[in-house]
Amino acid sequence: MNLAPADLPKKDGGRFDLAIAIGILAATNQIPKDALPDFEFAGELALSGKLRAIKGALPFALATKQAARSLILPQHNAAEAALVKDTKIIPANHLIDVVDHFTRFKPIEPYTINHENFTSTYEADLSEVKGQFQAKRALEIAASGRHGLLMNGPPGTGKSMLAHRLPTILPNMSDEEALQTAAIHSISGKKFRAKTWRVRPFRAPHHTSSSVALVGGSSPPKPGEISLAHNGVLFLDELPEFPRKVLEVLREPLESQSVIISRAAFQTEFPANFQLIAAMNPCPCGHLGSQQKKCTCSIQRIQQYQNKLSGPLMDRIDLHIKVPSLPKGTLSTLSTVTTENSETVRKRVLKTREIQINRQNTLNALLSNKQIEQHCKLTAKDQETLENAIEKLQLSARSYHRILKVARTIADLDASPDIKTQHLMETLSYR
């Protein structure tokens, strides 16, 4: 047996078993050879001949479609591979089943699914968050323009609740986005769930995660959390508790929407087009500025805590908001108040994104500098206001461009063709 290319040192996994067995059977004239060029084979064989599931079935199916062939693979992987439309998937439980298929003794029926049955449904809803109207507004702006968001506030104010409900107000994934995300999860060996494959991923790694766990690594390279969050949300709770060197690896992927993992024998690029949502306490004890509890942290300890976040990383997060504690009695008062649900907010987000796509064919968070000059123009008075704010707040040129992008999104939410003073002032309040 020859597994080309010969210079590739590691050919791991059991997915070659079925192809090798078919090659032997064809070479010994136990099955006809004529039909084999029209097929691809993937599967692990037990000693009994039973076919075992493999990882990466979805990328196999995508490559098979590009080659205009049919794919024979284990029955357990059929539902995943069948997500690729217009691809003939032949599922088998045993090597004998494959032999019977080629000898015409018992042909296997192709596996089919109804793609219309898959919808994006979420158990959580934005209406469950009581109060925090400014935070909800910021969440809607973030969803509308795909902006990063940092929430700062004491424990128990609803930061995590808000973050978990961001996917519920985002547009449903397109077929292409869903396939991209499902393919990454497939090669990672994650258990495939057909009912939720159209749901946007929401990844919330613990603050003890390493940089390799976050961006990917190992040998051969495997995708990390930022790639598993592709086309979805990456939520980093307790942001300052992450090691600084772990957070710094996010800087490049936030700009390029991809990550390149290089090792001595491998170099792999994984997509990482995720939306970053982060939450943090204002101090180590969490009660700085709280009206309910007194902060017990020293000034030096507070500064050390907040300095764990570098300026370049903070620059790359578009919206910074305070999520304060609710006054006493607010929750019981708000329990009788009807608040907007996720579906209502999602409709506004969809309408706002449609405006952006029609105008510039991309979302505002992804605008280039040239597109910013074209679509984010300010009046002379507002331009002076912005430049004064940049100087006073000591913000970088990157922050300047991100302020313009957020202002453009707020204007789009108002269906305004121009960025007005109130749009700029609201944007500056989030800095």
Short mmCIF file of C-alpha atoms in Angstrom, two decimals:
data_model
loop_
_atom_site.label_atom_id
_atom_site.label_comp_id
_atom_site.label_asym_id
_atom_site.label_seq_id
_atom_site.Cartn_x
_atom_site.Cartn_y
_atom_site.Cartn_z
CA MET A 1 0.00 0.00 0.00
CA ASN A 2 1.24 3.47 -0.90
CA LEU A 3 -0.15 6.50 0.96
CA ALA A 4 0.99 9.46 -1.09
CA PRO A 5 2.49 11.99 -0.69
CA ALA A 6 5.34 10.03 0.83
CA ASP A 7 6.98 13.12 2.37
CA LEU A 8 4.00 13.74 4.63
CA PRO A 9 5.20 11.99 7.80
CA LYS A 10 1.97 11.67 9.76
CA LYS A 11 -1.10 10.07 8.27
CA ASP A 12 -3.12 9.58 11.42
CA GLY A 13 -6.57 8.21 12.12
CA GLY A 14 -8.48 5.20 10.90
CA ARG A 15 -10.31 6.89 8.04
CA PHE A 16 -8.03 5.17 5.46
CA ASP A 17 -9.19 1.66 6.44
CA LEU A 18 -12.18 1.40 4.12
CA ALA A 19 -10.28 2.79 1.11
CA ILE A 20 -7.40 0.34 1.69
CA ALA A 21 -9.81 -2.59 2.01
CA ILE A 22 -11.63 -1.60 -1.19
CA GLY A 23 -8.26 -1.34 -2.98
CA ILE A 24 -7.32 -4.88 -1.93
CA LEU A 25 -10.73 -6.25 -2.92
CA ALA A 26 -10.50 -4.60 -6.34
CA ALA A 27 -6.89 -5.73 -6.89
CA THR A 28 -7.90 -9.34 -6.15
CA ASN A 29 -10.93 -9.09 -8.46
CA GLN A 30 -13.44 -9.59 -5.65
CA ILE A 31 -15.31 -6.43 -6.69
CA PRO A 32 -15.45 -4.75 -10.12
CA LYS A 33 -12.95 -1.96 -10.70
CA ASP A 34 -14.88 0.01 -13.32
CA ALA A 35 -17.12 1.94 -10.89
CA LEU A 36 -14.45 2.84 -8.34
CA PRO A 37 -13.24 6.10 -9.97
CA ASP A 38 -16.70 7.59 -9.33
CA PHE A 39 -16.45 7.07 -5.57
CA GLU A 40 -14.60 8.33 -2.52
CA PHE A 41 -14.24 6.13 0.57
CA ALA A 42 -13.78 7.05 4.23
CA GLY A 43 -14.24 4.88 7.28
CA GLU A 44 -12.56 2.96 10.06
CA LEU A 45 -12.87 -0.83 10.07
CA ALA A 46 -13.22 -3.02 13.13
CA LEU A 47 -11.68 -6.51 12.98
CA SER A 48 -15.21 -7.84 12.40
CA GLY A 49 -15.55 -5.66 9.29
CA LYS A 50 -17.98 -3.26 10.93
CA LEU A 51 -17.58 0.39 9.91
CA ARG A 52 -16.84 2.82 12.71
CA ALA A 53 -17.53 6.56 12.69
CA ILE A 54 -14.79 9.01 11.72
CA LYS A 55 -14.24 12.70 12.36
CA GLY A 56 -14.20 15.20 9.52
CA ALA A 57 -17.07 13.67 7.53
CA LEU A 58 -18.38 17.07 6.48
CA PRO A 59 -15.11 18.28 4.90
CA PHE A 60 -14.95 14.87 3.16
CA ALA A 61 -18.40 15.50 1.68
CA LEU A 62 -17.45 19.02 0.56
CA ALA A 63 -14.34 17.74 -1.21
CA THR A 64 -16.35 14.90 -2.77
CA LYS A 65 -18.83 17.40 -4.18
CA GLN A 66 -16.01 19.43 -5.72
CA ALA A 67 -14.67 16.23 -7.33
CA ALA A 68 -18.17 15.36 -8.66
CA ARG A 69 -18.10 11.91 -7.06
CA SER A 70 -20.17 9.87 -4.58
CA LEU A 71 -19.09 9.24 -0.99
CA ILE A 72 -19.27 5.93 0.84
CA LEU A 73 -18.80 6.24 4.59
CA PRO A 74 -20.07 4.83 7.93
CA GLN A 75 -23.78 5.05 8.69
CA HIS A 76 -23.05 7.11 11.82
CA ASN A 77 -21.59 9.92 9.68
CA ALA A 78 -24.32 9.95 7.03
CA ALA A 79 -26.51 12.68 8.57
CA GLU A 80 -23.50 15.01 8.89
CA ALA A 81 -22.20 14.40 5.36
CA ALA A 82 -25.69 14.79 3.86
CA LEU A 83 -25.74 18.45 4.92
CA VAL A 84 -23.80 19.15 1.71
CA LYS A 85 -26.47 19.56 -0.93
CA ASP A 86 -26.25 17.79 -4.30
CA THR A 87 -23.82 15.16 -3.02
CA LYS A 88 -24.60 11.44 -3.22
CA ILE A 89 -23.99 9.91 0.22
CA ILE A 90 -23.89 6.09 0.48
CA PRO A 91 -24.03 4.95 4.14
CA ALA A 92 -22.79 1.50 5.17
CA ASN A 93 -22.66 -0.44 8.44
CA HIS A 94 -20.26 -3.19 7.35
CA LEU A 95 -17.61 -3.91 4.73
CA ILE A 96 -19.91 -6.65 3.36
CA ASP A 97 -22.54 -3.96 2.68
CA VAL A 98 -20.05 -2.09 0.48
CA VAL A 99 -19.10 -5.31 -1.37
CA ASP A 100 -22.78 -6.14 -1.94
CA HIS A 101 -23.33 -2.64 -3.28
CA PHE A 102 -20.59 -2.98 -5.94
CA THR A 103 -21.50 -6.52 -6.90
CA ARG A 104 -25.13 -5.39 -7.32
CA PHE A 105 -26.19 -8.12 -4.86
CA LYS A 106 -27.80 -5.52 -2.60
CA PRO A 107 -27.38 -1.87 -3.68
CA ILE A 108 -27.43 0.72 -0.88
CA GLU A 109 -29.96 3.53 -1.10
CA PRO A 110 -28.41 7.02 -0.93
CA TYR A 111 -28.95 8.91 2.33
CA THR A 112 -31.11 12.04 2.00
CA ILE A 113 -32.37 14.69 4.39
CA ASN A 114 -34.80 17.58 4.11
CA HIS A 115 -32.73 20.74 4.52
CA GLU A 116 -35.87 22.81 5.10
CA ASN A 117 -36.41 21.12 8.48
CA PHE A 118 -33.38 22.76 10.07
CA THR A 119 -34.10 26.06 11.81
CA SER A 120 -32.28 28.22 14.35
CA THR A 121 -34.08 28.08 17.68
CA TYR A 122 -32.86 29.24 21.08
CA GLU A 123 -34.11 28.48 24.56
CA ALA A 124 -33.06 31.88 25.99
CA ASP A 125 -34.71 35.20 25.11
CA LEU A 126 -33.74 38.84 25.58
CA SER A 127 -37.05 39.57 27.33
CA GLU A 128 -35.77 37.54 30.31
CA VAL A 129 -33.24 40.27 31.14
CA LYS A 130 -34.93 42.79 33.43
CA GLY A 131 -33.78 46.39 33.29
CA GLN A 132 -30.31 47.22 31.93
CA PHE A 133 -31.79 49.16 29.02
CA GLN A 134 -28.51 50.83 28.07
CA ALA A 135 -26.77 47.45 28.00
CA LYS A 136 -29.54 46.05 25.78
CA ARG A 137 -29.14 49.03 23.48
CA ALA A 138 -25.38 48.40 23.25
CA LEU A 139 -26.06 44.71 22.56
CA GLU A 140 -28.37 45.65 19.68
CA ILE A 141 -25.75 48.01 18.24
CA ALA A 142 -23.11 45.28 18.53
CA ALA A 143 -25.36 42.79 16.75
CA SER A 144 -26.28 45.26 14.01
CA GLY A 145 -22.71 46.07 13.01
CA ARG A 146 -20.92 42.96 14.32
CA HIS A 147 -18.98 45.07 16.82
CA GLY A 148 -17.03 43.82 19.83
CA LEU A 149 -18.51 44.61 23.25
CA LEU A 150 -16.99 44.86 26.75
CA MET A 151 -19.36 44.93 29.74
CA ASN A 152 -18.00 46.24 33.04
CA GLY A 153 -19.99 45.91 36.25
CA PRO A 154 -20.40 44.25 39.67
CA PRO A 155 -21.30 40.56 39.95
CA GLY A 156 -24.91 39.61 39.38
CA THR A 157 -25.89 42.54 37.18
CA GLY A 158 -26.74 40.42 34.14
CA LYS A 159 -23.55 40.60 32.07
CA SER A 160 -23.49 36.86 31.34
CA MET A 161 -27.24 36.79 30.68
CA LEU A 162 -26.87 39.53 28.09
CA ALA A 163 -23.93 37.82 26.40
CA HIS A 164 -25.75 34.48 26.15
CA ARG A 165 -28.68 36.22 24.45
CA LEU A 166 -26.64 37.90 21.72
CA PRO A 167 -27.01 34.89 19.33
CA THR A 168 -30.79 35.14 19.73
CA ILE A 169 -30.85 38.58 18.06
CA LEU A 170 -28.34 37.76 15.32
CA PRO A 171 -29.52 36.78 11.81
CA ASN A 172 -29.77 33.08 11.06
CA MET A 173 -26.72 31.57 9.42
CA SER A 174 -26.75 31.11 5.67
CA ASP A 175 -26.11 27.64 4.22
CA GLU A 176 -22.52 28.61 3.44
CA GLU A 177 -21.87 29.93 6.97
CA ALA A 178 -23.49 26.88 8.57
CA LEU A 179 -21.37 24.50 6.47
CA GLN A 180 -18.17 26.40 7.30
CA THR A 181 -18.88 26.26 11.03
CA ALA A 182 -20.03 22.63 10.96
CA ALA A 183 -16.88 21.61 9.04
CA ILE A 184 -14.63 23.11 11.73
CA HIS A 185 -16.55 21.29 14.46
CA SER A 186 -16.38 18.11 12.39
CA ILE A 187 -12.58 18.03 12.13
CA SER A 188 -12.38 18.86 15.85
CA GLY A 189 -14.16 15.63 16.64
CA LYS A 190 -17.14 17.39 18.26
CA LYS A 191 -20.32 15.36 18.46
CA PHE A 192 -22.58 16.26 15.53
CA ARG A 193 -26.16 17.33 16.29
CA ALA A 194 -28.24 17.71 13.15
CA LYS A 195 -31.01 19.70 14.87
CA THR A 196 -28.67 22.49 16.00
CA TRP A 197 -26.23 22.74 13.12
CA ARG A 198 -27.86 26.01 11.92
CA VAL A 199 -27.56 27.61 15.37
CA ARG A 200 -24.74 30.16 15.67
CA PRO A 201 -21.96 28.84 17.92
CA PHE A 202 -21.50 30.40 21.34
CA ARG A 203 -18.14 29.56 22.91
CA ALA A 204 -17.35 30.57 26.50
CA PRO A 205 -13.92 29.19 27.48
CA HIS A 206 -12.91 29.31 31.15
CA HIS A 207 -10.34 31.90 32.19
CA THR A 208 -7.85 29.13 32.94
CA SER A 209 -7.68 28.26 29.22
CA SER A 210 -4.26 28.33 27.58
CA SER A 211 -3.34 30.24 24.43
CA VAL A 212 -3.26 26.95 22.51
CA ALA A 213 -6.80 26.14 23.66
CA LEU A 214 -7.91 29.60 22.55
CA VAL A 215 -6.31 29.91 19.10
CA GLY A 216 -5.50 26.27 18.29
CA GLY A 217 -2.35 24.21 18.12
CA SER A 218 -1.01 20.70 18.71
CA SER A 219 0.63 18.62 15.98
CA PRO A 220 -0.99 18.31 13.56
CA PRO A 221 -2.74 21.63 14.31
CA LYS A 222 -6.30 21.56 15.58
CA PRO A 223 -8.73 24.51 15.75
CA GLY A 224 -9.10 26.38 19.03
CA GLU A 225 -11.99 28.26 20.61
CA ILE A 226 -11.79 31.23 18.25
CA SER A 227 -12.24 28.93 15.24
CA LEU A 228 -14.98 26.91 16.94
CA ALA A 229 -16.73 30.28 17.37
CA HIS A 230 -16.45 31.01 13.61
CA ASN A 231 -19.59 32.85 12.41
CA GLY A 232 -20.72 33.03 16.03
CA VAL A 233 -19.85 34.53 19.40
CA LEU A 234 -16.77 34.17 21.61
CA PHE A 235 -17.62 35.16 25.19
CA LEU A 236 -14.77 35.80 27.62
CA ASP A 237 -16.15 36.16 31.14
CA GLU A 238 -13.93 37.55 33.91
CA LEU A 239 -11.67 39.02 31.22
CA PRO A 240 -8.83 40.25 33.50
CA GLU A 241 -8.56 36.77 35.03
CA PHE A 242 -7.22 35.40 31.73
CA PRO A 243 -3.41 35.43 31.58
CA ARG A 244 -2.24 38.48 29.66
CA LYS A 245 -0.24 36.44 27.14
CA VAL A 246 -3.41 34.44 26.39
CA LEU A 247 -5.42 37.57 25.66
CA GLU A 248 -2.69 39.05 23.48
CA VAL A 249 -3.00 36.18 20.98
CA LEU A 250 -6.49 37.49 20.14
CA ARG A 251 -5.18 40.71 18.65
CA GLU A 252 -4.26 39.42 15.19
CA PRO A 253 -7.36 37.19 14.67
CA LEU A 254 -9.62 40.10 15.61
CA GLU A 255 -8.16 42.02 12.68
CA SER A 256 -7.72 39.27 10.07
CA GLN A 257 -10.67 36.93 10.94
CA SER A 258 -8.30 33.97 10.65
CA VAL A 259 -5.40 32.37 12.49
CA ILE A 260 -2.29 30.65 11.09
CA ILE A 261 -0.89 27.81 13.21
CA SER A 262 2.73 26.99 12.36
CA ARG A 263 4.63 23.95 13.55
CA ALA A 264 7.87 22.34 12.37
CA ALA A 265 6.13 19.95 9.94
CA PHE A 266 2.78 21.72 9.44
CA GLN A 267 1.29 25.10 8.73
CA THR A 268 -2.49 25.43 8.78
CA GLU A 269 -4.82 28.40 8.50
CA PHE A 270 -8.15 28.21 10.33
CA PRO A 271 -11.01 30.70 9.87
CA ALA A 272 -11.81 32.78 12.97
CA ASN A 273 -14.53 35.25 12.02
CA PHE A 274 -16.04 35.58 15.49
CA GLN A 275 -17.73 38.38 17.43
CA LEU A 276 -15.99 39.08 20.73
CA ILE A 277 -18.11 39.76 23.81
CA ALA A 278 -16.30 40.20 27.12
CA ALA A 279 -17.31 40.87 30.71
CA MET A 280 -15.31 42.02 33.71
CA ASN A 281 -15.71 43.28 37.25
CA PRO A 282 -14.52 46.83 38.00
CA CYS A 283 -12.10 45.52 40.67
CA PRO A 284 -10.96 42.20 42.21
CA CYS A 285 -13.78 42.14 44.78
CA GLY A 286 -16.23 43.34 42.13
CA HIS A 287 -17.95 46.07 44.12
CA LEU A 288 -16.15 49.26 43.06
CA GLY A 289 -18.84 51.89 42.53
CA SER A 290 -21.60 49.61 43.82
CA GLN A 291 -24.31 51.10 46.00
CA GLN A 292 -25.10 47.77 47.66
CA LYS A 293 -21.65 46.72 48.90
CA LYS A 294 -18.49 48.59 49.77
CA CYS A 295 -15.32 47.91 47.79
CA THR A 296 -12.51 46.46 49.92
CA CYS A 297 -9.73 46.76 47.32
CA SER A 298 -6.80 49.14 47.62
CA ILE A 299 -6.11 51.64 44.83
CA GLN A 300 -2.91 49.79 43.92
CA ARG A 301 -4.76 46.47 43.68
CA ILE A 302 -7.46 48.00 41.50
CA GLN A 303 -4.85 49.46 39.15
CA GLN A 304 -3.02 46.13 38.90
CA TYR A 305 -6.30 44.37 38.12
CA GLN A 306 -7.31 46.79 35.37
CA ASN A 307 -3.80 46.96 33.91
CA LYS A 308 -3.99 43.26 33.03
CA LEU A 309 -5.78 44.40 29.86
CA SER A 310 -3.43 45.97 27.34
CA GLY A 311 -4.24 49.12 25.42
CA PRO A 312 -3.98 47.44 21.99
CA LEU A 313 -6.53 44.80 23.02
CA MET A 314 -8.94 47.37 24.46
CA ASP A 315 -8.57 49.35 21.23
CA ARG A 316 -9.94 46.39 19.30
CA ILE A 317 -13.17 46.26 21.34
CA ASP A 318 -15.58 48.78 19.85
CA LEU A 319 -18.12 49.26 22.66
CA HIS A 320 -17.30 49.66 26.36
CA ILE A 321 -20.30 49.91 28.69
CA LYS A 322 -21.05 49.98 32.40
CA VAL A 323 -23.61 47.46 33.68
CA PRO A 324 -24.59 48.83 37.12
CA SER A 325 -26.42 47.09 39.94
CA LEU A 326 -30.18 47.58 39.82
CA PRO A 327 -31.63 49.67 42.67
CA LYS A 328 -33.50 47.89 45.44
CA GLY A 329 -37.01 46.86 44.42
CA THR A 330 -36.35 47.27 40.70
CA LEU A 331 -36.65 43.59 39.85
CA SER A 332 -40.07 43.25 41.50
CA THR A 333 -41.26 46.41 39.77
CA LEU A 334 -39.99 45.29 36.36
CA SER A 335 -41.53 41.82 36.69
CA THR A 336 -44.87 43.24 35.51
CA VAL A 337 -43.34 45.28 32.67
CA THR A 338 -43.35 43.73 29.19
CA THR A 339 -39.95 44.09 27.50
CA GLU A 340 -38.95 43.47 23.91
CA ASN A 341 -38.24 39.87 23.00
CA SER A 342 -35.38 38.63 20.84
CA GLU A 343 -37.52 38.30 17.71
CA THR A 344 -38.50 41.99 17.79
CA VAL A 345 -34.89 43.13 18.19
CA ARG A 346 -33.68 40.66 15.56
CA LYS A 347 -35.98 42.23 12.97
CA ARG A 348 -34.33 45.62 13.54
CA VAL A 349 -30.89 44.03 13.38
CA LEU A 350 -31.76 42.33 10.08
CA LYS A 351 -33.05 45.60 8.61
CA THR A 352 -29.90 47.45 9.71
CA ARG A 353 -27.58 44.80 8.29
CA GLU A 354 -29.47 44.88 5.01
CA ILE A 355 -28.78 48.63 4.76
CA GLN A 356 -25.05 48.00 5.26
CA ILE A 357 -24.84 45.15 2.74
CA ASN A 358 -26.72 47.15 0.10
CA ARG A 359 -24.45 50.17 0.62
CA GLN A 360 -20.98 48.63 0.96
CA ASN A 361 -21.40 44.83 0.67
CA THR A 362 -20.02 44.24 4.18
CA LEU A 363 -20.90 44.94 7.80
CA ASN A 364 -19.70 48.15 9.41
CA ALA A 365 -17.23 46.46 11.76
CA LEU A 366 -15.37 45.10 8.71
CA LEU A 367 -15.07 48.39 6.81
CA SER A 368 -11.64 49.19 5.38
CA ASN A 369 -10.04 52.61 5.90
CA LYS A 370 -10.99 53.59 2.37
CA GLN A 371 -14.61 52.59 2.95
CA ILE A 372 -14.64 54.52 6.22
CA GLU A 373 -13.66 57.69 4.35
CA GLN A 374 -16.43 57.06 1.85
CA HIS A 375 -19.31 56.04 4.14
CA CYS A 376 -18.53 57.57 7.56
CA LYS A 377 -18.28 61.27 6.78
CA LEU A 378 -18.89 63.84 9.52
CA THR A 379 -19.76 67.52 9.43
CA ALA A 380 -16.93 69.94 10.18
CA LYS A 381 -18.34 70.61 13.65
CA ASP A 382 -18.69 66.91 14.49
CA GLN A 383 -15.21 66.21 13.13
CA GLU A 384 -13.79 68.81 15.53
CA THR A 385 -15.78 67.29 18.40
CA LEU A 386 -14.41 63.85 17.61
CA GLU A 387 -10.81 65.04 17.36
CA ASN A 388 -11.13 66.84 20.72
CA ALA A 389 -12.54 63.67 22.28
CA ILE A 390 -9.71 61.57 20.83
CA GLU A 391 -7.18 63.97 22.36
CA LYS A 392 -8.92 64.17 25.73
CA LEU A 393 -9.46 60.41 26.05
CA GLN A 394 -5.97 59.71 24.62
CA LEU A 395 -7.33 57.25 22.07
CA SER A 396 -5.37 55.75 19.19
CA ALA A 397 -5.93 56.03 15.45
CA ARG A 398 -7.49 52.55 15.56
CA SER A 399 -10.01 53.80 18.15
CA TYR A 400 -10.77 56.78 15.90
CA HIS A 401 -11.75 54.48 13.04
CA ARG A 402 -13.75 52.19 15.30
CA ILE A 403 -15.71 55.14 16.69
CA LEU A 404 -16.67 56.09 13.14
CA LYS A 405 -17.79 52.53 12.41
CA VAL A 406 -20.01 52.37 15.49
CA ALA A 407 -21.46 55.81 14.70
CA ARG A 408 -22.27 54.56 11.21
CA THR A 409 -24.11 51.57 12.73
CA ILE A 410 -26.14 53.78 15.09
CA ALA A 411 -27.08 55.98 12.12
CA ASP A 412 -28.13 52.87 10.19
CA LEU A 413 -30.35 51.80 13.09
CA ASP A 414 -32.11 55.15 12.67
CA ALA A 415 -32.19 54.63 8.88
CA SER A 416 -30.23 57.88 8.56
CA PRO A 417 -28.12 58.33 5.40
CA ASP A 418 -25.70 60.57 7.34
CA ILE A 419 -24.00 60.33 10.72
CA LYS A 420 -25.56 63.03 12.87
CA THR A 421 -24.36 64.67 16.07
CA GLN A 422 -26.53 62.48 18.32
CA HIS A 423 -25.11 59.35 16.69
CA LEU A 424 -21.54 60.50 17.33
CA MET A 425 -22.27 61.55 20.92
CA GLU A 426 -23.86 58.19 21.73
CA THR A 427 -20.82 56.43 20.26
CA LEU A 428 -18.44 58.47 22.40
CA SER A 429 -20.46 57.53 25.49
CA TYR A 430 -19.50 53.92 24.81
CA ARG A 431 -15.82 54.85 25.09
#
